[in-house]
CSV table of C-alpha atoms in Angstrom, one decimal:
chain,number,residue,atom,x,y,z
A,1,MET,CA,-27.6,-18.6,6.9
A,2,ALA,CA,-25.2,-16.6,5.9
A,3,PHE,CA,-21.7,-17.5,6.6
A,4,THR,CA,-18.4,-14.2,7.1
A,5,VAL,CA,-15.8,-15.5,5.2
A,6,ILE,CA,-12.0,-14.0,4.7
A,7,LEU,CA,-10.8,-14.7,0.5
A,8,HIS,CA,-7.5,-15.4,0.1
A,9,VAL,CA,-6.6,-14.0,-3.0
A,10,ALA,CA,-3.4,-14.2,-4.7
A,11,SER,CA,-1.2,-11.9,-5.0
A,12,GLU,CA,-4.2,-9.1,-3.5
A,13,GLU,CA,-5.2,-8.0,-0.3
A,14,PRO,CA,-8.3,-10.3,1.8
A,15,ILE,CA,-12.2,-9.4,0.8
A,16,VAL,CA,-14.0,-10.0,3.9
A,17,GLY,CA,-18.0,-10.5,2.7
A,18,GLU,CA,-21.0,-13.1,3.0
A,19,VAL,CA,-21.5,-15.9,1.0
A,20,GLU,CA,-24.9,-18.1,1.4
A,21,GLN,CA,-24.1,-21.6,1.8
A,22,LEU,CA,-19.7,-22.8,1.6
A,23,PRO,CA,-17.9,-23.3,-1.6
A,24,THR,CA,-18.0,-27.4,-2.3
A,25,ALA,CA,-15.1,-28.9,-3.9
A,26,THR,CA,-16.7,-28.9,-7.4
A,27,ASP,CA,-16.8,-25.2,-6.9
A,28,VAL,CA,-15.7,-23.1,-9.4
A,29,THR,CA,-16.5,-19.3,-8.6
A,30,ILE,CA,-17.5,-18.3,-5.2
A,31,THR,CA,-20.3,-15.5,-5.1
A,32,ILE,CA,-19.8,-12.7,-2.2
A,33,GLN,CA,-22.4,-10.6,-1.1
A,34,ASN,CA,-20.7,-7.4,0.1
A,35,PRO,CA,-16.9,-7.1,-0.2
A,36,ARG,CA,-15.0,-4.9,1.2
A,37,ARG,CA,-11.7,-4.2,3.1
A,38,ARG,CA,-10.7,-6.3,6.5
A,39,ASP,CA,-10.9,-2.9,8.0
A,40,GLY,CA,-14.7,-2.8,7.1
A,41,LYS,CA,-13.7,0.3,4.8
A,42,ASP,CA,-15.2,-0.3,0.8
A,43,MET,CA,-13.0,-2.2,-2.5
A,44,PRO,CA,-11.0,0.6,-3.9
A,45,ASN,CA,-11.3,-1.7,-7.1
A,46,LEU,CA,-15.5,-1.9,-7.1
A,47,ALA,CA,-18.0,1.0,-8.3
A,48,ALA,CA,-19.6,2.1,-5.0
A,49,ASN,CA,-23.0,0.5,-5.2
A,50,VAL,CA,-21.6,-3.3,-6.5
A,51,THR,CA,-23.7,-5.1,-3.4
A,52,THR,CA,-22.1,-8.8,-4.6
A,53,VAL,CA,-19.2,-10.0,-5.9
A,54,ILE,CA,-18.0,-13.6,-8.0
A,55,PHE,CA,-14.4,-15.0,-8.0
A,56,PRO,CA,-13.4,-17.9,-9.6
A,57,MET,CA,-11.7,-20.2,-6.9
A,58,ASN,CA,-8.7,-20.5,-8.5
A,59,ARG,CA,-7.5,-17.0,-7.3
A,60,MET,CA,-7.9,-18.0,-4.2
A,61,THR,CA,-5.1,-18.8,-1.7
A,62,PHE,CA,-7.5,-20.4,1.1
A,63,ILE,CA,-10.7,-19.1,2.8
A,64,GLU,CA,-11.1,-18.4,6.4
A,65,VAL,CA,-14.7,-19.0,7.3
A,66,VAL,CA,-15.0,-15.9,10.8
A,67,PRO,CA,-17.7,-18.2,13.8
A,68,SER,CA,-20.5,-16.1,14.0
A,69,GLU,CA,-21.5,-14.6,18.0
A,70,GLU,CA,-24.0,-17.3,19.3
A,71,GLU,CA,-20.4,-20.0,18.2
A,72,GLU,CA,-19.1,-17.3,19.9
A,73,LYS,CA,-20.6,-18.1,22.7
A,74,ILE,CA,-20.8,-22.4,22.5
A,75,PHE,CA,-17.3,-23.0,21.9
A,76,GLY,CA,-16.3,-19.9,24.6
A,77,VAL,CA,-12.5,-20.4,26.2
A,78,VAL,CA,-12.5,-21.9,29.0
A,79,ARG,CA,-9.6,-21.0,31.6
A,80,GLU,CA,-8.6,-22.1,34.7
């Protein structure tokens, strides 16, 4: 199951992509597929045909895990 994540890289714009598994505390790199900016546009510093990028974890400020549509349906907000 692929997870959509937002990588917050130190001194860079956030990067959206998919990972096969979430990183563990011992990982030194994170590999993402389909890297793009948050607005869905291509990354200007990558070649046009790049589909997978490996980043060092020491450059990450934090990583957001975006909920899937299925999770949003299950854990929807209840208002009274």
